[in-house]
Coordinates of C-alpha atoms in Angstrom, one line a residue:
M340 CA 10.5 -37.3 -8.7
T341 CA 10.9 -34.0 -7.5
A342 CA 13.8 -31.8 -8.8
F343 CA 15.4 -30.9 -5.3
A344 CA 16.4 -34.8 -4.1
P345 CA 18.7 -36.5 -3.3
L346 CA 17.7 -35.4 0.7
V347 CA 14.5 -35.2 0.0
P348 CA 12.5 -37.9 1.7
A349 CA 10.6 -40.4 -0.1
A350 CA 7.6 -39.0 2.2
T351 CA 6.9 -36.1 -0.2
A352 CA 6.6 -38.2 -3.4
G353 CA 2.7 -37.0 -3.3
L354 CA 4.2 -33.6 -4.1
D355 CA 5.9 -34.2 -7.4
P356 CA 3.0 -33.1 -9.9
F357 CA 2.5 -30.0 -7.8
V358 CA 6.4 -29.7 -8.6
S359 CA 6.2 -30.2 -12.6
A360 CA 3.4 -28.1 -12.5
G361 CA 5.3 -24.8 -10.7
V362 CA 2.5 -24.6 -8.0
F363 CA 5.7 -25.5 -5.5
G364 CA 8.9 -24.6 -5.9
P365 CA 12.0 -25.2 -3.3
T366 CA 11.1 -23.7 -0.6
E367 CA 8.1 -25.3 -0.1
I368 CA 9.3 -28.6 -0.7
Q369 CA 12.1 -28.1 2.1
V370 CA 9.4 -27.0 4.4
A371 CA 7.4 -30.0 3.8
A372 CA 10.5 -32.3 4.2
T373 CA 11.8 -30.9 7.1
V374 CA 8.6 -31.6 8.8
A375 CA 8.3 -35.0 7.5
R376 CA 11.5 -35.9 9.0
L377 CA 10.8 -34.9 12.5
E378 CA 7.0 -36.8 12.1
P379 CA 7.9 -39.6 10.3
G380 CA 4.6 -41.3 8.7
L381 CA 2.9 -38.3 8.3
H382 CA -0.2 -38.7 5.4
P383 CA 0.5 -37.6 2.5
D384 CA -2.1 -35.2 2.4
V385 CA -0.7 -33.5 5.6
L386 CA 2.4 -33.0 3.9
L387 CA 0.0 -31.6 0.9
A388 CA -1.5 -29.1 3.1
L389 CA 1.8 -27.8 4.2
A390 CA 3.2 -27.0 1.1
V391 CA -0.1 -24.7 0.4
A392 CA 0.2 -23.1 4.1
A393 CA 3.8 -22.4 3.4
R394 CA 3.2 -21.1 0.0
A395 CA 0.2 -19.2 0.8
P396 CA 2.0 -15.9 2.1
R397 CA 4.3 -15.5 -0.8
L398 CA 1.1 -15.2 -2.7
G399 CA -0.3 -12.3 -0.2
H400 CA -2.7 -15.1 1.4
V401 CA -3.2 -15.8 4.9
G402 CA -5.4 -18.7 5.4
I403 CA -6.8 -20.6 2.7
E404 CA -10.2 -22.6 3.0
L405 CA -9.8 -25.8 1.7
A406 CA -12.2 -26.0 -1.4
E407 CA -10.4 -23.1 -2.9
V408 CA -6.7 -24.6 -2.6
A409 CA -6.7 -25.3 -6.6
L410 CA -7.6 -21.6 -7.3
R411 CA -5.8 -19.4 -4.8
M412 CA -2.5 -21.4 -5.6
L413 CA -2.2 -19.6 -8.8
D414 CA 0.3 -16.9 -9.2
R415 CA 0.6 -14.3 -12.3
H416 CA 3.0 -16.3 -13.8
Q417 CA 0.7 -19.2 -14.1
E418 CA -1.7 -19.8 -16.5
D419 CA -4.1 -22.9 -17.3
L420 CA -3.0 -25.4 -15.3
P421 CA -3.4 -29.2 -16.0
T422 CA -5.9 -30.7 -13.6
L423 CA -3.8 -31.9 -10.5
P424 CA -4.9 -34.6 -7.9
W425 CA -5.8 -32.1 -4.9
P426 CA -7.8 -34.6 -2.1
E427 CA -11.6 -33.9 -1.6
P428 CA -11.9 -31.4 0.5
K429 CA -14.0 -32.8 3.6
A430 CA -12.0 -36.1 3.1
W431 CA -8.4 -34.0 4.2
A432 CA -10.2 -31.9 6.4
R433 CA -10.9 -34.7 8.6
T434 CA -7.3 -35.9 7.8
L435 CA -6.0 -32.3 9.1
A436 CA -8.3 -32.6 12.1
A437 CA -6.7 -35.9 13.4
S438 CA -3.0 -35.4 12.3
P439 CA -0.4 -34.5 14.8
A440 CA 1.4 -31.9 13.3
V441 CA -2.0 -29.9 12.9
A442 CA -3.0 -27.6 15.8
A443 CA -6.6 -26.8 16.5
P444 CA -7.7 -23.2 17.5
D445 CA -7.6 -23.4 21.0
T446 CA -4.4 -25.4 21.0
W447 CA -2.0 -23.5 18.5
D448 CA 0.2 -22.3 21.0
H449 CA 0.6 -25.6 22.8
R450 CA 4.1 -27.3 23.5
P451 CA 5.3 -28.7 21.0
V452 CA 4.4 -26.6 18.4
R453 CA 3.2 -27.7 15.8
P454 CA 3.8 -26.5 11.9
L455 CA 0.2 -26.1 10.9
V456 CA -3.5 -25.0 12.3
W457 CA -6.7 -26.0 11.4
D458 CA -9.2 -23.9 12.4
G459 CA -12.1 -25.9 10.7
T460 CA -12.5 -23.8 7.8
R461 CA -9.2 -22.4 6.9
I462 CA -5.2 -24.4 6.9
Y463 CA -2.5 -21.6 8.4
L464 CA 1.1 -21.7 9.0
Q465 CA 1.3 -21.7 12.3
R466 CA 2.8 -18.0 12.8
Y467 CA 0.0 -16.4 10.2
F468 CA -2.5 -18.0 12.6
A469 CA -1.0 -16.2 15.7
Y470 CA -0.4 -13.1 13.3
E471 CA -3.7 -12.9 12.4
L472 CA -5.7 -13.7 15.9
A473 CA -3.2 -11.2 17.5
V474 CA -4.7 -8.1 15.1
A475 CA -8.3 -9.3 15.6
D476 CA -7.9 -9.6 19.3
Q477 CA -5.9 -6.2 19.5
L478 CA -8.5 -4.5 17.2
R479 CA -11.5 -6.2 18.8
A480 CA -10.8 -5.3 22.4
R481 CA -10.0 -1.6 21.4
A482 CA -13.1 -1.4 19.2
E483 CA -15.5 -2.8 22.1
A484 CA -13.3 -0.6 24.6
A485 CA -15.5 2.0 26.2
A486 CA -15.0 5.0 25.1
A487 CA -13.7 7.9 27.3
P488 CA -16.3 11.0 28.0
P489 CA -15.3 13.9 25.6
G490 CA -13.3 16.8 27.6
E491 CA -14.6 20.1 28.6
G492 CA -14.5 22.4 25.8
T493 CA -14.2 19.4 23.4
G494 CA -16.8 20.7 21.0
A495 CA -15.3 24.6 21.2
V496 CA -12.4 23.1 20.0
L497 CA -13.8 21.1 17.0
D498 CA -15.7 23.9 15.8
L499 CA -12.8 25.7 15.4
L500 CA -11.0 23.2 13.5
F501 CA -13.8 21.8 11.7
P502 CA -15.7 24.9 10.5
P503 CA -18.7 24.3 8.3
R504 CA -17.5 23.8 4.4
D505 CA -19.8 24.4 1.2
G506 CA -21.3 21.5 -0.3
P507 CA -23.9 19.2 -0.3
G508 CA -26.4 18.3 3.4
G509 CA -24.9 15.7 5.2
P510 CA -22.8 15.5 8.8
D511 CA -19.2 16.5 8.4
L512 CA -17.3 12.9 8.3
Q513 CA -14.0 14.5 9.0
R514 CA -15.4 16.5 12.5
R515 CA -17.2 12.5 13.0
A516 CA -14.1 10.6 12.7
A517 CA -12.0 12.9 14.5
E518 CA -14.6 13.4 17.7
S519 CA -14.0 9.6 17.4
A520 CA -10.6 9.3 17.4
L521 CA -10.3 11.5 20.6
G522 CA -12.3 9.6 22.5
H523 CA -11.9 5.8 22.0
P524 CA -8.8 3.7 21.6
L525 CA -9.7 2.9 18.2
A526 CA -10.4 4.9 14.8
V527 CA -10.0 3.9 11.7
I528 CA -10.6 7.0 8.3
A529 CA -10.8 5.7 5.4
G530 CA -11.4 7.1 1.9
G531 CA -10.2 7.7 -1.5
P532 CA -7.7 10.4 -2.7
G533 CA -9.0 13.9 -2.2
T534 CA -11.4 13.0 0.9
G535 CA -9.6 14.8 3.0
K536 CA -7.6 12.0 5.0
T537 CA -4.7 13.9 5.7
R538 CA -7.2 17.5 6.8
T539 CA -8.8 15.3 9.4
I540 CA -5.4 13.7 10.8
A541 CA -3.9 17.3 11.1
R542 CA -6.9 18.5 12.6
L543 CA -7.5 15.3 15.1
V544 CA -3.6 16.0 16.1
A545 CA -4.0 19.7 17.0
A546 CA -7.5 19.0 19.0
S547 CA -5.8 16.1 21.1
H548 CA -2.6 19.0 22.0
Q549 CA -5.3 21.8 22.7
L550 CA -7.5 19.8 25.1
A551 CA -4.1 18.3 26.3
R552 CA -2.7 21.5 27.1
A553 CA -5.9 22.7 28.5
E554 CA -6.0 19.8 31.0
G555 CA -2.4 20.6 32.1
R556 CA -0.8 17.3 31.3
S557 CA 1.8 16.7 28.4
F558 CA 0.7 14.5 25.6
S559 CA 2.8 12.4 22.6
V560 CA 2.0 11.7 19.1
A561 CA 3.9 9.0 16.4
L562 CA 2.7 9.7 13.3
A563 CA 4.2 6.5 10.9
A564 CA 4.0 4.9 7.8
P565 CA 5.0 1.7 6.4
T566 CA 7.5 3.7 3.7
G567 CA 10.0 5.9 4.0
K568 CA 8.6 7.8 0.8
A569 CA 5.1 7.0 2.9
A570 CA 6.4 8.7 6.1
A571 CA 8.2 11.3 4.1
R572 CA 4.6 12.2 2.2
M573 CA 2.6 12.3 5.4
T574 CA 5.1 14.9 7.4
E575 CA 4.9 17.4 4.2
A576 CA 1.0 16.5 3.6
V577 CA 0.5 17.4 8.0
H578 CA 2.5 20.6 7.2
Q579 CA 0.8 21.4 4.1
A580 CA -2.2 20.9 7.1
V581 CA -0.9 23.2 9.3
V582 CA -0.2 26.4 6.9
D583 CA -4.0 25.8 5.7
A584 CA -5.7 25.7 9.4
E585 CA -3.2 28.9 10.0
A586 CA -4.9 30.6 7.2
E587 CA -8.3 30.1 8.7
G588 CA -7.2 30.6 12.2
A589 CA -7.9 27.6 13.4
V590 CA -4.3 27.1 15.4
E591 CA -3.1 29.3 17.2
P592 CA 0.9 30.1 16.8
W593 CA 2.3 27.7 20.0
L594 CA 0.2 24.8 18.1
A595 CA 1.0 25.4 14.5
E596 CA 4.9 25.6 15.8
V597 CA 4.4 22.0 17.6
L598 CA 2.3 20.5 14.3
R599 CA 5.4 22.1 12.1
S600 CA 8.0 20.2 14.1
A601 CA 5.8 16.6 13.5
E602 CA 7.9 14.2 11.5
A603 CA 6.1 11.2 10.3
T604 CA 8.5 7.9 10.4
T605 CA 8.0 4.3 9.2
I606 CA 7.0 1.6 11.1
H607 CA 10.0 -0.2 11.6
R608 CA 11.8 2.7 13.0
L609 CA 9.2 3.7 15.2
L610 CA 9.1 0.3 16.5
G611 CA 13.2 0.3 17.0
W612 CA 14.1 -2.6 14.1
R613 CA 16.8 -4.8 14.9
P614 CA 18.7 -7.2 12.7
G615 CA 17.0 -10.8 12.5
G616 CA 13.6 -9.1 12.3
R617 CA 13.1 -8.2 16.0
F618 CA 11.8 -5.2 17.1
R619 CA 12.9 -2.9 20.4
H620 CA 9.5 -2.2 21.6
D621 CA 6.5 -4.4 22.4
H622 CA 4.5 -5.4 25.1
R623 CA 6.7 -5.7 27.3
D624 CA 8.7 -2.2 26.9
P625 CA 5.6 -0.3 24.6
L626 CA 6.0 3.2 23.0
V627 CA 5.3 6.1 25.1
H628 CA 3.3 7.6 23.0
D629 CA -0.1 8.3 23.6
L630 CA -1.8 8.6 20.0
V631 CA -0.5 6.5 17.0
V632 CA -1.7 7.5 13.8
V633 CA -0.6 5.3 10.8
D634 CA -1.3 6.6 7.2
E635 CA -1.6 4.2 4.0
T636 CA -2.5 1.5 6.1
S637 CA -3.5 -0.2 2.8
M638 CA 0.7 -0.8 2.5
V639 CA 0.8 -2.5 5.9
S640 CA 1.3 -6.5 6.0
L641 CA -0.7 -8.7 8.6
P642 CA 2.7 -9.3 10.3
L643 CA 4.0 -5.8 10.8
M644 CA 0.5 -4.9 12.0
A645 CA 0.7 -7.6 14.6
R646 CA 3.6 -5.8 16.0
L647 CA 2.8 -2.6 15.8
L648 CA -0.5 -3.4 18.0
D649 CA 1.3 -5.3 20.7
A650 CA 3.6 -2.5 21.0
V651 CA 1.1 0.6 21.8
R652 CA -0.4 0.6 25.6
P653 CA -3.5 0.2 26.3
Q654 CA -4.2 3.4 27.5
A655 CA -2.6 4.9 24.3
R656 CA -5.1 5.9 20.8
V657 CA -5.1 4.2 17.5
V658 CA -5.9 5.7 14.6
L659 CA -5.7 3.7 11.4
V660 CA -5.7 5.6 8.2
G661 CA -5.5 4.7 4.2
D662 CA -7.7 3.7 0.9
P663 CA -8.9 0.1 1.1
N664 CA -9.0 0.0 -2.7
Q665 CA -6.2 0.3 -3.0
L666 CA -3.4 -2.0 -4.0
A667 CA -2.8 -4.0 -0.7
S668 CA 1.0 -4.9 0.9
V669 CA 3.2 -6.9 -1.0
E670 CA 4.0 -9.1 2.3
A671 CA 0.9 -11.6 3.5
G672 CA -2.6 -10.0 4.3
T673 CA -5.2 -7.3 3.2
V674 CA -5.8 -5.8 7.1
L675 CA -6.8 -2.3 6.0
G676 CA -9.3 -3.7 3.6
D677 CA -10.5 -6.5 6.6
V678 CA -10.8 -3.8 9.0
V679 CA -12.6 -1.7 7.3
G680 CA -15.2 -4.5 5.7
P681 CA -18.6 -4.0 4.7
A682 CA -18.6 -0.4 5.8
G683 CA -16.3 0.5 2.8
A684 CA -19.1 -0.9 0.3
P685 CA -20.3 1.4 -2.3
T686 CA -22.9 3.9 -1.5
P687 CA -26.0 3.4 -2.8
V688 CA -27.3 5.7 -5.7
G689 CA -29.2 8.5 -4.6
Q690 CA -28.4 8.7 -1.3
L691 CA -26.3 10.9 0.7
P692 CA -22.2 10.1 0.7
L693 CA -22.2 8.3 4.7
A694 CA -21.0 5.1 5.4
P695 CA -23.8 1.8 5.1
V696 CA -25.3 0.9 8.2
V697 CA -23.2 -2.4 9.3
D698 CA -23.2 -4.4 12.2
G699 CA -20.4 -5.9 14.5
P700 CA -17.8 -4.3 17.1
L701 CA -15.6 -2.1 14.6
A702 CA -19.1 -0.8 13.0
G703 CA -18.3 2.4 15.4
R704 CA -15.3 2.7 14.9
V705 CA -14.6 2.8 11.1
T706 CA -15.3 6.1 9.6
V707 CA -15.7 6.2 5.4
L708 CA -14.9 10.1 4.0
R709 CA -16.0 9.4 0.4
R710 CA -17.0 13.4 -0.7
V711 CA -13.8 14.0 -3.0
H712 CA -12.6 17.8 -2.4
R713 CA -10.0 17.1 -5.0
F714 CA -11.5 17.2 -8.2
G715 CA -13.8 19.7 -9.3
A716 CA -17.7 19.3 -10.3
G717 CA -17.7 16.9 -13.4
S718 CA -14.6 15.3 -13.1
G719 CA -13.8 12.5 -15.7
I720 CA -10.8 11.1 -13.3
E721 CA -13.4 11.2 -9.8
A722 CA -16.0 9.1 -12.0
L723 CA -13.5 6.8 -14.0
A724 CA -11.8 6.0 -10.3
D725 CA -15.4 5.5 -8.9
A726 CA -16.3 3.2 -11.8
I727 CA -13.1 1.2 -11.6
R728 CA -13.6 0.8 -7.7
D729 CA -16.7 -0.7 -7.8
G730 CA -16.3 -2.9 -10.8
H731 CA -18.2 -1.2 -13.0
V732 CA -16.9 -2.2 -16.4
D733 CA -19.3 -1.0 -19.1
E734 CA -19.3 2.4 -17.2
A735 CA -15.8 2.6 -17.4
I736 CA -15.0 1.7 -20.7
E737 CA -17.7 4.6 -21.7
L738 CA -16.4 7.1 -19.4
L739 CA -12.8 6.8 -21.4
R740 CA -14.8 6.5 -25.0
G741 CA -16.8 9.7 -23.6
S742 CA -15.6 13.8 -24.0
A743 CA -14.4 14.0 -20.6
A744 CA -11.9 17.1 -21.0
D745 CA -9.9 15.6 -18.3
L746 CA -9.6 11.6 -19.4
T747 CA -7.6 10.3 -22.4
W748 CA -7.7 6.9 -24.3
V749 CA -5.0 5.6 -26.5
A750 CA -4.9 2.3 -28.0
P751 CA -1.7 1.3 -28.2
D752 CA -1.9 0.0 -32.0
D753 CA -3.3 3.4 -33.1
A754 CA 0.3 4.9 -34.5
S755 CA -1.1 8.4 -34.4
A756 CA -2.1 8.9 -31.0
M757 CA 1.0 6.7 -29.5
A758 CA 3.2 9.4 -31.6
A759 CA 1.1 12.3 -30.1
L760 CA 1.5 11.1 -26.8
E761 CA 4.9 10.4 -26.7
D762 CA 5.6 14.0 -28.1
V763 CA 3.9 15.4 -24.8
V764 CA 6.1 12.8 -22.3
V765 CA 9.3 13.9 -24.2
G766 CA 8.5 17.3 -24.6
T767 CA 8.3 17.3 -20.9
A768 CA 11.7 15.2 -20.5
A769 CA 13.4 17.9 -22.8
E770 CA 12.3 20.6 -20.5
V771 CA 13.9 18.4 -17.6
V772 CA 17.0 18.2 -19.6
E773 CA 17.0 22.0 -20.3
A774 CA 16.9 23.0 -16.7
A775 CA 19.5 20.6 -15.2
R776 CA 21.9 21.7 -17.7
A777 CA 21.1 25.2 -16.6
G778 CA 21.4 24.5 -13.2
D779 CA 17.5 25.1 -12.2
A780 CA 16.8 22.3 -9.8
E781 CA 13.7 23.7 -8.8
R782 CA 12.6 23.7 -12.4
G783 CA 13.5 20.6 -12.9
L784 CA 11.8 19.0 -10.4
D785 CA 8.8 20.6 -11.6
A786 CA 9.3 19.3 -14.8
A787 CA 10.0 15.9 -14.0
T788 CA 6.9 15.6 -11.8
R789 CA 4.3 17.3 -14.2
V790 CA 4.0 14.2 -16.4
K791 CA 4.8 10.6 -15.0
V792 CA 4.3 7.2 -16.7
L793 CA 2.9 4.6 -14.6
A794 CA 3.8 1.0 -15.9
A795 CA 1.5 -2.1 -14.8
T796 CA 4.7 -4.3 -15.4
R797 CA 8.6 -3.7 -15.8
L798 CA 9.3 -6.1 -18.8
G799 CA 7.2 -6.6 -22.4
A800 CA 5.9 -4.0 -24.7
N801 CA 4.5 -0.9 -22.7
G802 CA 6.2 -1.6 -19.5
L803 CA 8.3 0.6 -17.7
I804 CA 12.0 -0.2 -19.7
D805 CA 10.1 -0.2 -23.0
W806 CA 8.9 3.4 -22.2
T807 CA 12.1 4.4 -20.5
T808 CA 13.8 3.4 -23.4
R809 CA 11.6 5.5 -26.1
I810 CA 12.0 8.1 -24.3
E811 CA 15.9 7.8 -24.1
R812 CA 16.0 7.4 -27.6
S813 CA 13.4 10.3 -28.5
L814 CA 15.6 12.4 -26.0
A815 CA 18.9 11.5 -28.2
D816 CA 16.8 13.4 -31.2
R817 CA 15.5 15.8 -30.3
V818 CA 18.3 17.4 -27.5
P819 CA 21.7 17.7 -28.8
L820 CA 24.2 15.9 -26.8
Y821 CA 22.2 14.2 -24.8
D822 CA 24.4 11.7 -22.4
G823 CA 21.1 9.4 -21.8
N824 CA 21.4 7.4 -24.5
R825 CA 25.1 7.0 -24.5
G826 CA 25.4 4.4 -21.8
R827 CA 26.8 6.9 -18.8
A828 CA 24.8 6.2 -15.7
W829 CA 25.1 9.2 -14.3
H830 CA 24.6 12.5 -16.6
V831 CA 23.4 16.0 -16.2
G832 CA 19.3 15.7 -16.6
R833 CA 18.8 12.3 -15.3
P834 CA 16.0 11.8 -12.9
V835 CA 16.7 9.6 -9.8
L836 CA 14.1 7.1 -7.8
V837 CA 16.0 5.9 -4.7
T838 CA 15.3 2.1 -4.3
M839 CA 16.2 2.0 -0.6
N840 CA 16.4 3.7 2.6
D841 CA 19.3 5.2 3.3
R842 CA 19.8 6.8 6.6
I843 CA 23.6 8.6 6.4
N844 CA 22.4 9.9 3.5
K845 CA 18.6 10.8 4.8
V846 CA 17.2 9.6 1.7
A847 CA 14.1 7.0 1.7
N848 CA 12.9 4.2 -0.8
G849 CA 11.0 6.2 -3.2
D850 CA 12.6 9.8 -2.9
I851 CA 12.7 11.2 -6.6
G852 CA 16.0 13.5 -7.5
L853 CA 17.5 15.2 -10.4
T854 CA 21.3 15.4 -11.6
V855 CA 22.2 19.0 -12.4
A856 CA 25.0 20.9 -13.9
G857 CA 27.7 22.2 -10.9
A858 CA 27.6 26.1 -10.1
D859 CA 30.4 27.8 -11.8
G860 CA 32.1 24.3 -13.8
A861 CA 31.3 22.4 -10.5
P862 CA 30.7 18.4 -10.9
M863 CA 27.3 17.9 -11.9
V864 CA 25.2 16.9 -8.2
V865 CA 21.4 15.4 -7.7
A866 CA 19.2 17.7 -6.4
L867 CA 16.1 15.8 -3.9
P868 CA 13.6 18.1 -2.8
D869 CA 13.4 18.7 0.7
P870 CA 11.3 20.7 3.2
G871 CA 13.5 24.0 3.2
G872 CA 13.8 23.5 -1.0
V873 CA 16.2 21.5 -2.4
R874 CA 19.1 20.0 -1.3
Y875 CA 22.1 18.6 -3.2
L876 CA 24.6 15.2 -3.0
A877 CA 27.4 13.9 -5.1
P878 CA 26.0 10.8 -7.3
A879 CA 28.6 8.7 -5.8
R880 CA 26.5 9.1 -2.4
L881 CA 23.6 7.4 -4.1
R882 CA 24.3 4.0 -4.8
E883 CA 20.9 2.5 -5.0
V884 CA 18.6 4.7 -7.9
E885 CA 17.4 3.6 -11.3
T886 CA 16.3 6.3 -14.0
W887 CA 12.9 7.8 -13.2
W888 CA 11.4 8.7 -16.3
A889 CA 9.0 6.1 -15.6
M890 CA 7.8 4.1 -12.9
T891 CA 5.9 1.0 -11.7
I892 CA 2.5 1.8 -10.7
H893 CA 3.6 -0.5 -7.0
K894 CA 6.0 2.4 -6.4
S895 CA 3.5 5.1 -7.2
Q896 CA 1.3 4.2 -4.6
G897 CA 1.2 7.6 -2.4
S898 CA 2.3 10.0 -5.3
E899 CA 0.4 12.3 -7.0
F900 CA 1.0 13.9 -10.5
P901 CA -0.8 16.7 -12.4
H902 CA -0.7 14.2 -15.6
V903 CA -0.5 10.4 -15.7
V904 CA 0.0 8.2 -18.4
V905 CA -1.2 4.9 -17.3
A906 CA 0.1 2.0 -19.6
L907 CA -1.2 -1.7 -19.1
P908 CA 0.1 -5.0 -20.7
H909 CA -2.3 -7.5 -22.9
R910 CA -5.5 -8.1 -22.0
E911 CA -3.9 -11.8 -20.7
S912 CA -1.7 -10.9 -18.3
P913 CA -2.5 -11.9 -14.8
I914 CA -0.9 -9.1 -13.1
L915 CA -4.3 -6.9 -14.5
T916 CA -6.3 -6.0 -11.5
R917 CA -8.9 -3.8 -10.7
E918 CA -6.6 -2.2 -7.3
L919 CA -3.7 -1.8 -9.5
L920 CA -6.0 0.3 -12.5
Y921 CA -7.3 2.1 -9.5
T922 CA -4.2 2.7 -7.5
A923 CA -2.8 3.9 -11.1
A924 CA -6.1 6.4 -11.9
T925 CA -6.0 8.2 -8.5
R926 CA -2.5 9.3 -8.7
A927 CA -3.9 12.2 -11.2
R928 CA -4.5 15.7 -10.0
T929 CA -5.5 17.1 -13.6
H930 CA -5.2 14.9 -16.5
L931 CA -5.5 11.2 -16.7
T932 CA -4.3 9.4 -19.9
V933 CA -4.8 5.5 -20.3
V934 CA -2.9 3.5 -22.7
A935 CA -4.4 0.3 -23.3
D936 CA -6.7 -2.2 -25.7
E937 CA -10.3 -2.4 -24.3
G938 CA -9.5 -6.1 -23.7
A939 CA -7.3 -5.3 -21.0
L940 CA -9.6 -2.8 -19.3
R941 CA -12.4 -5.0 -18.7
T942 CA -10.0 -7.2 -17.1
A943 CA -8.3 -4.8 -14.7
V944 CA -11.8 -3.5 -13.9
G945 CA -13.6 -6.7 -13.8
R946 CA -10.8 -9.0 -11.8
P947 CA -10.5 -7.7 -8.2
V948 CA -7.9 -8.8 -5.9
A949 CA -8.7 -11.9 -3.9
R950 CA -6.5 -12.5 -0.9
A951 CA -7.6 -15.6 1.1
S952 CA -7.5 -13.9 4.9
G953 CA -9.5 -15.0 8.2
L954 CA -9.2 -11.4 9.8
G955 CA -12.6 -9.8 8.1
P956 CA -14.9 -12.8 9.4
R957 CA -12.9 -12.4 13.0
L958 CA -13.4 -8.9 13.0
W959 CA -16.8 -8.4 11.8
S960 CA -19.0 -11.4 13.3
S961 CA -20.7 -10.3 16.1

């Protein structure tokens, strides 16, 4: 019997083996039980499918093929599940097709609403089928819409904003992406770190404003990102791109001022989030903007993308920007990866860095930027990131074993190498404390971001807590009267990471700060980076923070640090994936140190995230 009785009906007894194995929990059982009460006599295999569909989004899946259910129901906490009584897929499909609780693709929105949708290939919860269908329909409609003819002077404006750049031959893909986005309802700009995505965004926005002014019309742009921190980084990056464009003489003073006033916001705030998960803006009350640019789209879940596209006017343009190889949203879906699809396939060796030739409605709407401008020639970090992204395990291992000056590989059981690494990390941490005690916030914040440990997990050896404890303990030995190891929550020299959006204090989840000594004997304050320099808040005003000597790889997404130390768990950890390691490695600008045994590295590079979704086939089938 399930552990969640006595109110669970006997019809759910067939789920008992799956509950015992840890596949399903109380949520899935109660969903199945509710439907069993509302529709007595349902086949046990239908209730099993309902539990599968309810569990799937919590594992990142949207719709699951029946033949893959046993594999897809594994999560990172489960290993070596016992043999379970999964139905034979063909018989299961026939049962679903005949059930009154299951809708077909052409009846999914009929009343009364049925909890499941079986499309002949995948099983969905009804609302996730609706999200997937909505996103696919919106994107395909935009992709298949006719492009507007280029306005007068478009070529001259693009010539100014995208002058020829030194480097290998081939077309300027940044210009191509901007030109596509100027005349079409949908454009997708994909690429890894340092490929010029932000530069392209800034100059696309500049071109849009300039052409609108020449035509005597107003123009409204929304810059958005999935998180508060990502929005802040987008704002900073666009403003820096404006500085660069000014230095090149590519923008006039009036236009530079317009661009400097641009502020990115979160998608939730753009849509007008309301309590209960509702939004102010939808197709009935759409956004007023003429251009909506979404950065870090890889972090956008399927439900949120559906809400966003529903709120954009058909006449407005949408530009989706991001790296499809990074970690996906913590919620269901892999939207950017599905949207980029085959256009993001690796470039064959010996060819120019162009997107492969692919067919499908989105083929002409996706531009993949492949030329990296961040790193110098022969960069080990760039080569390693490419090897990880493409799943080349042996190549990644050889690069780490090689002589690249910007790569270091440290085995966790190498005591001397670990001691040397900790000396570097703790030495930088000591600089942070010294600057904080002197009240020098800018120097302290700079030191706090110079070397950053990125851990795959919070718990366990080589995890975030493990590294934080090591650093605090070593600081207590190295820095006289250091307070961090005395159990005091707030102390001078404590770097902090904000873990919750706070509109009153104008901080976002992911913001960083440093507790510094107050001037002239005043109480300590928390210094936070600000576009104007540094601003200060009393510690009591920041309630949701954690100490920031190290951070998880998931929370580092969108950040960059000169020296990154990637700390991986044991090779048997199910959390290790290609996307996790790629995301961590691409946070480094000048040096990357990997702390892991060879088994962990091979597992990570060789194991891509496998989320079940039907969005890709819906977008790329002709």
